[in-house]
Amino acid sequence: MTRPGWFPIVLGLSLAVALTFLTLPVVAIFIDSSPADLIASLGEPGALDALRLSLRTTAISIGIILLVGTPAAYLMATRSFRGKALLVTLIELPLVLPPAVAGIGLLAAVGPAGILGGTVEAAGIELSLATAGVVVALTFVASPFYVRQAMTAFAAVDRTLFDASRTLGASEARGFLRVMIPVALPGLVAGMALALGRALGEFGATLMFAGSFQGITQTVPLAIYDRFSTEFESALALSAVLVAVSAAILLSVKLVQGGDALGGWRAE
Amino acid sequence: MLRVEAATELGPLQLDIDVAVQPGECVALAGPSGAGKTSVLKVTAGLLRPDRGRVQANGEVWLDTARGVDVPAERRRCGYVFQHYALFPHLTAWQNVAYPLREIPRRQRRPRAVELLERFGLAERSSARPHTLSGGERQRVALARALARRPEVLLLDEPLSALDTRTRAEAARELGSVLRETEAPALLVTHDFAEAAQLGDRVGIIDAGQVVQLGTPSELAASPHSAFVADFTGAVVLTGTARAGAEGLTDVELDGGGMVRSTQPAEGPVAVSLYPWEIAIEAADGERHGSAQNRLVGEVISLTTVGNRVRLRLAVPQPLAAEITLASAERLDLRAGATVTATWKATATRLLAG
């Protein structure tokens, strides 16, 4: 038998270090908070408010992102035009923006003193220090994750499928709904999961743009930050919930990506 | 009747064609890849808009760039079978076939789709998804789907090329019977002349965006208008210079050496064309016998056995392909590197202006 070389050992060690570093904080959250504490701290009204608000605002913002982002991504993926690269870069820009800058940008755009602040106010929409403001912040930071992934997914769909749909008498809209979306679905779901994760964990832009008021703009990440110096137990419990929700999202995406949910046709 | 006229620039290619297909007829366009074959189908279906062109199907104008008419693809009744079939991967076989069936009530779509599949012997595979179907089954689902809307025009892009050799013969027979049954004019493209000859009532040889010759398969094989057509139909092509010779025959001095004679008159640079099965092989030092005028000595480059035949590639020194029976090849004890004499008749030596 030959002695294993040094390289496999380096590979194995690297993985072990990475795994420990990445999982330790997550594991620690669950070790530090006993299940009983966890349930007890969730019973407090502030925590439940934060959780409810997080889920509600994330759901609304994901809804907006899917509704607007899907056709937009399709358009970008299936047409070629001048300045497309520039347009893609503009759409992706919020990905690399620091959250604080995103918050300032939103304030400058649609905040009370922003360039469109008057218009928003005239339309009777309250954004700053209001739940609607949280949705705006989440949508701003999370949508590029979805749009970028959706563009890739649509671009990867064989064009002849769409051509086939047309020769079979289907309009472009029908081909989009009946062929392009179903075929690109695994990629769209992956993009949605990324956006969902980003929206659920959003902190900086929300804090700066919408503030942190319990029941109105205080999402789970803001609630955790609010508590960690005074009620560490409670912060820990909320963190554990966030970890569980995020893990559930990741797992369901993996299942869809595996193709089992769609009958395994991705194998082709 | 279908008539397609189109002139357009496609990258380096200048497409310029005018093809008419009668009802019930199948015209097969055959040519090398990159000749613009698929573009002709796309122009017909409305998936590609030419710079100038006119498409007319059964009296209805689908495209007329001069008059600004351009019926969108979804409103042209074309049954289009794509090269790799383009079946929708997320739908089952019957759902694929039912996709175009929007003019009949929802409840009747599944029975109608299964009925169509049944015609192709696929009724029991109707709930299978495309990736679980074999190549031949996919081709038949694609065909059933293309026919589902009772198309006015049938377009087939390399309908057999994605199939393995064994499935292909069977699929070709089946496709042939479908084409005979259907009243719609059919336009088929392929890179394989044999396939075109088998499926097309007429064959158009397409090269660099132009139909260089259109006729029945036997017309094309017997009297090719150019060396390209001769070569494409499977003939051997040798180049040389012709001048009038003795006994009322034409002598052709071959480029690179050697001389052949033809009964056809010609003068100057020519292409000599003949078919591999018209060539007989003798041992190089053999006695001269028989009536064959043409005798070229050359080296055997390779031998390929195809069933009971052997295809020889010779250097005379121009490349020459000959086909003889396996029995003859064994009797002559042929092997690569051997020197042999290729013989054929002057009457089988067609001359084409080069």
PDB file of N, CA and C in Angstrom, chain B residues 234-268:
ATOM      1  N   GLY B 234     -22.032  12.128 -53.587  1.00  0.00           N
ATOM      2  CA  GLY B 234     -21.269  10.922 -53.268  1.00  0.00           C
ATOM      3  C   GLY B 234     -20.356  10.479 -54.377  1.00  0.00           C
ATOM      4  N   ALA B 235     -20.284  11.276 -55.475  1.00  0.00           N
ATOM      5  CA  ALA B 235     -19.439  10.894 -56.590  1.00  0.00           C
ATOM      6  C   ALA B 235     -17.976  11.189 -56.277  1.00  0.00           C
ATOM      7  N   VAL B 236     -17.108  10.556 -57.045  1.00  0.00           N
ATOM      8  CA  VAL B 236     -15.683  10.837 -56.976  1.00  0.00           C
ATOM      9  C   VAL B 236     -15.433  11.993 -57.919  1.00  0.00           C
ATOM     10  N   VAL B 237     -14.620  12.941 -57.522  1.00  0.00           N
ATOM     11  CA  VAL B 237     -14.321  14.057 -58.400  1.00  0.00           C
ATOM     12  C   VAL B 237     -12.811  14.170 -58.568  1.00  0.00           C
ATOM     13  N   LEU B 238     -12.364  14.141 -59.829  1.00  0.00           N
ATOM     14  CA  LEU B 238     -10.945  14.333 -60.151  1.00  0.00           C
ATOM     15  C   LEU B 238     -10.857  15.576 -61.010  1.00  0.00           C
ATOM     16  N   THR B 239      -9.777  16.345 -60.885  1.00  0.00           N
ATOM     17  CA  THR B 239      -9.652  17.536 -61.715  1.00  0.00           C
ATOM     18  C   THR B 239      -8.556  17.342 -62.763  1.00  0.00           C
ATOM     19  N   GLY B 240      -8.728  18.039 -63.887  1.00  0.00           N
ATOM     20  CA  GLY B 240      -7.748  17.913 -64.956  1.00  0.00           C
ATOM     21  C   GLY B 240      -8.042  18.856 -66.103  1.00  0.00           C
ATOM     22  N   THR B 241      -7.359  18.637 -67.213  1.00  0.00           N
ATOM     23  CA  THR B 241      -7.554  19.490 -68.386  1.00  0.00           C
ATOM     24  C   THR B 241      -7.960  18.604 -69.567  1.00  0.00           C
ATOM     25  N   ALA B 242      -9.055  18.984 -70.222  1.00  0.00           N
ATOM     26  CA  ALA B 242      -9.601  18.158 -71.298  1.00  0.00           C
ATOM     27  C   ALA B 242      -9.188  18.679 -72.668  1.00  0.00           C
ATOM     28  N   ARG B 243      -9.009  17.741 -73.588  1.00  0.00           N
ATOM     29  CA  ARG B 243      -8.829  18.110 -74.999  1.00  0.00           C
ATOM     30  C   ARG B 243      -9.363  16.946 -75.833  1.00  0.00           C
ATOM     31  N   ALA B 244      -9.706  17.247 -77.085  1.00  0.00           N
ATOM     32  CA  ALA B 244     -10.234  16.210 -77.960  1.00  0.00           C
ATOM     33  C   ALA B 244      -9.154  15.164 -78.201  1.00  0.00           C
ATOM     34  N   GLY B 245      -9.516  13.877 -78.092  1.00  0.00           N
ATOM     35  CA  GLY B 245      -8.550  12.811 -78.264  1.00  0.00           C
ATOM     36  C   GLY B 245      -8.926  11.910 -79.420  1.00  0.00           C
ATOM     37  N   ALA B 246      -8.293  10.754 -79.486  1.00  0.00           N
ATOM     38  CA  ALA B 246      -8.529   9.810 -80.569  1.00  0.00           C
ATOM     39  C   ALA B 246      -9.890   9.147 -80.454  1.00  0.00           C
ATOM     40  N   GLU B 247     -10.376   8.557 -81.524  1.00  0.00           N
ATOM     41  CA  GLU B 247     -11.607   7.759 -81.573  1.00  0.00           C
ATOM     42  C   GLU B 247     -12.834   8.548 -81.137  1.00  0.00           C
ATOM     43  N   GLY B 248     -12.799   9.879 -81.296  1.00  0.00           N
ATOM     44  CA  GLY B 248     -13.952  10.712 -80.949  1.00  0.00           C
ATOM     45  C   GLY B 248     -14.154  10.851 -79.453  1.00  0.00           C
ATOM     46  N   LEU B 249     -13.173  10.447 -78.660  1.00  0.00           N
ATOM     47  CA  LEU B 249     -13.296  10.566 -77.198  1.00  0.00           C
ATOM     48  C   LEU B 249     -12.567  11.820 -76.718  1.00  0.00           C
ATOM     49  N   THR B 250     -12.801  12.141 -75.453  1.00  0.00           N
ATOM     50  CA  THR B 250     -12.111  13.286 -74.864  1.00  0.00           C
ATOM     51  C   THR B 250     -11.021  12.757 -73.941  1.00  0.00           C
ATOM     52  N   ASP B 251      -9.826  13.265 -74.071  1.00  0.00           N
ATOM     53  CA  ASP B 251      -8.739  12.888 -73.165  1.00  0.00           C
ATOM     54  C   ASP B 251      -8.632  13.938 -72.072  1.00  0.00           C
ATOM     55  N   VAL B 252      -8.516  13.476 -70.843  1.00  0.00           N
ATOM     56  CA  VAL B 252      -8.343  14.421 -69.726  1.00  0.00           C
ATOM     57  C   VAL B 252      -7.013  14.129 -69.036  1.00  0.00           C
ATOM     58  N   GLU B 253      -6.133  15.113 -69.092  1.00  0.00           N
ATOM     59  CA  GLU B 253      -4.850  15.028 -68.395  1.00  0.00           C
ATOM     60  C   GLU B 253      -5.118  15.402 -66.950  1.00  0.00           C
ATOM     61  N   LEU B 254      -4.987  14.457 -66.024  1.00  0.00           N
ATOM     62  CA  LEU B 254      -5.326  14.740 -64.626  1.00  0.00           C
ATOM     63  C   LEU B 254      -4.241  15.564 -63.956  1.00  0.00           C
ATOM     64  N   ASP B 255      -4.666  16.474 -63.078  1.00  0.00           N
ATOM     65  CA  ASP B 255      -3.692  17.235 -62.294  1.00  0.00           C
ATOM     66  C   ASP B 255      -2.934  16.243 -61.417  1.00  0.00           C
ATOM     67  N   GLY B 256      -1.625  16.355 -61.419  1.00  0.00           N
ATOM     68  CA  GLY B 256      -0.825  15.461 -60.587  1.00  0.00           C
ATOM     69  C   GLY B 256      -0.441  14.178 -61.294  1.00  0.00           C
ATOM     70  N   GLY B 257      -0.904  14.012 -62.531  1.00  0.00           N
ATOM     71  CA  GLY B 257      -0.492  12.842 -63.289  1.00  0.00           C
ATOM     72  C   GLY B 257      -1.620  11.893 -63.586  1.00  0.00           C
ATOM     73  N   GLY B 258      -1.503  11.156 -64.703  1.00  0.00           N
ATOM     74  CA  GLY B 258      -2.521  10.197 -65.099  1.00  0.00           C
ATOM     75  C   GLY B 258      -3.417  10.777 -66.177  1.00  0.00           C
ATOM     76  N   MET B 259      -4.052   9.877 -66.959  1.00  0.00           N
ATOM     77  CA  MET B 259      -4.909  10.319 -68.042  1.00  0.00           C
ATOM     78  C   MET B 259      -6.162   9.459 -68.074  1.00  0.00           C
ATOM     79  N   VAL B 260      -7.332  10.080 -68.259  1.00  0.00           N
ATOM     80  CA  VAL B 260      -8.571   9.311 -68.393  1.00  0.00           C
ATOM     81  C   VAL B 260      -9.309   9.781 -69.643  1.00  0.00           C
ATOM     82  N   ARG B 261     -10.235   8.953 -70.118  1.00  0.00           N
ATOM     83  CA  ARG B 261     -10.975   9.279 -71.333  1.00  0.00           C
ATOM     84  C   ARG B 261     -12.467   9.259 -71.043  1.00  0.00           C
ATOM     85  N   SER B 262     -13.169  10.135 -71.748  1.00  0.00           N
ATOM     86  CA  SER B 262     -14.610  10.239 -71.544  1.00  0.00           C
ATOM     87  C   SER B 262     -15.303  10.313 -72.897  1.00  0.00           C
ATOM     88  N   THR B 263     -16.553   9.865 -72.901  1.00  0.00           N
ATOM     89  CA  THR B 263     -17.337   9.985 -74.128  1.00  0.00           C
ATOM     90  C   THR B 263     -17.930  11.382 -74.259  1.00  0.00           C
ATOM     91  N   GLN B 264     -17.885  12.154 -73.171  1.00  0.00           N
ATOM     92  CA  GLN B 264     -18.485  13.495 -73.216  1.00  0.00           C
ATOM     93  C   GLN B 264     -17.478  14.507 -73.740  1.00  0.00           C
ATOM     94  N   PRO B 265     -17.936  15.425 -74.593  1.00  0.00           N
ATOM     95  CA  PRO B 265     -17.014  16.432 -75.116  1.00  0.00           C
ATOM     96  C   PRO B 265     -16.709  17.500 -74.072  1.00  0.00           C
ATOM     97  N   ALA B 266     -15.484  17.984 -74.051  1.00  0.00           N
ATOM     98  CA  ALA B 266     -15.100  19.083 -73.160  1.00  0.00           C
ATOM     99  C   ALA B 266     -13.761  19.631 -73.604  1.00  0.00           C
ATOM    100  N   GLU B 267     -13.471  20.820 -73.187  1.00  0.00           N
ATOM    101  CA  GLU B 267     -12.232  21.490 -73.567  1.00  0.00           C
ATOM    102  C   GLU B 267     -11.772  22.329 -72.378  1.00  0.00           C
ATOM    103  N   GLY B 268     -10.510  22.266 -72.024  1.00  0.00           N
ATOM    104  CA  GLY B 268      -9.983  23.097 -70.948  1.00  0.00           C
ATOM    105  C   GLY B 268     -10.142  22.449 -69.587  1.00  0.00           C
TER     106      GLY B 268
END
